[in-house]
C-alpha cells in the first residue's frame, strides 16, 4: 500500500518515492520524527523534521482516505451497483470530498421525498417528462393520481416527479464538481447582523453588512465571522451571483445545471416544468449542500492557518535565547498586592522568596530587602515580569542600584504570559508544595529567563498567549500541532539528563511521562547519571526507547565526554575509528576545529553509517554541545518612557516582538501596551509573510507613528525613515496589495478602511486594515485591497476592540 502513497507524497514534498517509502517504514516501526530527522539521514535521504512532519500528516490523511475508499467500494458492491467505471473513479480520487460525491447516490439514507415518490410509482412520469418536452405535464400526471399511494392530485404527482429528478441530479458527482468549482471562484461569503443584536454584538459591527469572495477570505476575518455566528450575532450565507445588485431571476448555478444535463428549452409544453426541476435542484439541494460544504472548507482553511501562526510563534518563543546558568531573581510586579520575589541559583534551584511593597510607601524597606537578597545569592540577572506595575518595578530596581551600587545585576523585562497558569497548576504544586501560589509565578519568571524552553514546557502551550483565535479552532488539531512543535524544539536543543524536570523529559523523543518520572525517581534514589547506558536501568525504559532518546539526553562531566554531545551511542564506534586514525585522545580532538576540519567524512563511513551521519559527528566534535538558539540579548527600554502619555510621534525606541500575526507584529516598548507594526511598515520592500521578517522574541528598533490615548493604541513602524502622517505617495508609491479582497470596479466610490473586531490575549486580534467599498444602493459591500492611503490609526485599532492585547 505504501508504493502509491509514497509516490503521491513524494510529488507533494518534491522528494523521491524511495525517500518517502523509507520514512513511512521508519514511522511505522515506531520511530519518532526527531530521531529519524537526526539519526536516520542515510535512510531517508536527508528529509528534515519539517518535511517529516508534513509527510506524517499527509500519510494520516491518505490512509484515512484509503480506509474510507475500501468501505465505500464494499458498500456499493454489496448493493450490486459497482461498475468498472465507478470503481475506477473511486480508486482514482485523492479527495475525501470527491469520494463522498461519488458515494452519494449509493449512500444509505433515510426515506426522502424522492424515494417516497418512486415507491408511489412516479418514476415513469419523471422520466417521460424529462425526456419528452412535448408531453403535457398535467395531462400525463392525471394517469398517476392514486390516493391509495399517497398521490392525491395532479400537483402531488408533478411535485413527486420533481423530487425524484431533483434528488437524482443533486447526487451527480460531475455536476457537483462543476458547481463547486464555480462557487469557489465566484461566490461571496455574506455576513449580516441578526435583527436586534446590533448593540449586544457591537464588536462585530464591521460584519453587520459585509461580503467578499469566499475563496479569498483571510483566516482572521473568517474566524471572526464564524465566532459572530456562534454567538448569535451574525447570519452567514453564500451569494452565488455577487455580480448582480439584486438577486437574478436565474442564477448562474442553474445555467451550469442546464448545460451539464444538456437540457434544451424551447417553450415546449413540458419546458416550464423541466425548468422548475432545475430551479428546485439548484435552490433546494445543490446550493444548500455546497454552501454548507464550502463554509466548512473556509473554516478548515482558516483554522489551519491560525494553528500554523500559533505554531510558528510558539517555536520562536521556545527557541528564544537562554540567559544561561546564572543566579537569577524573578520579580512578579504588583501594586497593592506587592512585588513577589524569588531567587534561583545557577541550576534553577529555588533558594529564597519574599514579598515587598515598593509601590505603597515602603520603597526603602523593599530596596534594602531586595538588595540583601541580590548580594547574599550573587544574583547576576533580575527578571521583571511585563504585567501590571512592570515599569514601576523596573524604576524601583534602577533606584535600588543607585542606592546600593554593589548590586550589579542586569535587569531584563520578561514576558509573564502563562506564569499564573503554571502557578495554579498541579505540576507547580508538586514542585513547590509548601510555596504560596503567588510566589510560584516569580519562580517561573526567573527560570524562563535562564532557559525559556525548559520552563515553558511546563505550561500548556495554549496558555502562553502567542496565537490568534486559538479558542475557535479544533482543539485536538491545535494540541497535536503544538505538541509536535514543543517536541521538535526540545530535541533540537537537547536535555540535561541530570537536571531536567519531568515535563521536559516527557518531550524527549521516545520517552513517555511514566518513563520521565522513572528517570527522576532513579536520579533521586541513585544520584546523578554518569553515563547514558545507565538509562537502561530505569524502569520501563527498554532498548527501543533508549535508541530514540539517548542522543537527545546530555550528561555533563560524566564518564564519557561524548555523552554530553549529540553523538548517538550507536555511532561511538565511528568516533573510535576517527580517534584511531588521528591518534588523538577524545578530549584533545573535541573542540579542536583545525584538526576536525582536516578530516574527510567519507574516510570513516561503513555499511550502516554514511557520509551524512559522519558529517554530523565531525560537526559535533568540532564544536561540542552547540546550542541552536541565538545569543542572549535584551531590549533596553527608553528611560522616562513608561506610559502611553510619555510617547510622542517620531520617537525611536527599542522593543521586543511579542507576537507575529498575518497582518503585522506586536512589539513591547515598555509602556504596558504592545504597539502594532503593520505589515506595510515592517520593511522597505513588499512583505508577503511577516514571519519572514520578524519572529517572537526579536529585539527591534521602531518609530512611533501615532498614539491614541483614549483607545490605548500605538502605531509603530520599523521603517525608521518613515515620518508620522506620511502617506504612500511621499514614501515613494503605494506598496503592493496586502490583503486578498478584490479591488473595486472602476468608477465605484473610493474604498474606506474596514475594522473587524478581535478576540483575546497577546495578539489574538483580527485583521490587517482592508479597503471596503460601500455599494451606493446600500445592498452590500464590495472590498478593495488595502492601501495605506486610506489608512489611519483610529480605523485600524478599532479592529482590536475585544483583544487581550488592548484593554
PDB file of C-alpha atoms in Angstrom, residues 9 51 136 170 205 246 306 313 389 427 533 558 603 607 670 699 752:
ATOM      1  CA  UNK A   9       3.537  12.219  -1.042  1.00  0.00           C
ATOM      2  CA  UNK A  51       9.315  17.536   5.763  1.00  0.00           C
ATOM      3  CA  UNK A 136     -48.427  17.923 -21.456  1.00  0.00           C
ATOM      4  CA  UNK A 170     -28.150  16.552  -6.864  1.00  0.00           C
ATOM      5  CA  UNK A 205     -20.133  45.709  13.690  1.00  0.00           C
ATOM      6  CA  UNK A 246     -30.348  42.276  -6.924  1.00  0.00           C
ATOM      7  CA  UNK A 306      -4.496  30.087  12.716  1.00  0.00           C
ATOM      8  CA  UNK A 313       5.149  31.896  17.239  1.00  0.00           C
ATOM      9  CA  UNK A 389       3.398  47.680  37.521  1.00  0.00           C
ATOM     10  CA  UNK A 427       2.768  20.462  38.440  1.00  0.00           C
ATOM     11  CA  UNK A 533      23.994   3.269  29.412  1.00  0.00           C
ATOM     12  CA  UNK A 558      30.212  12.173  33.036  1.00  0.00           C
ATOM     13  CA  UNK A 603      37.030   8.073   5.188  1.00  0.00           C
ATOM     14  CA  UNK A 607      27.683  -0.118   5.771  1.00  0.00           C
ATOM     15  CA  UNK A 670       7.791  49.155  27.869  1.00  0.00           C
ATOM     16  CA  UNK A 699      14.800  42.818  19.572  1.00  0.00           C
ATOM     17  CA  UNK A 752     -12.829  53.122   3.183  1.00  0.00           C
TER      18      UNK A 752
END
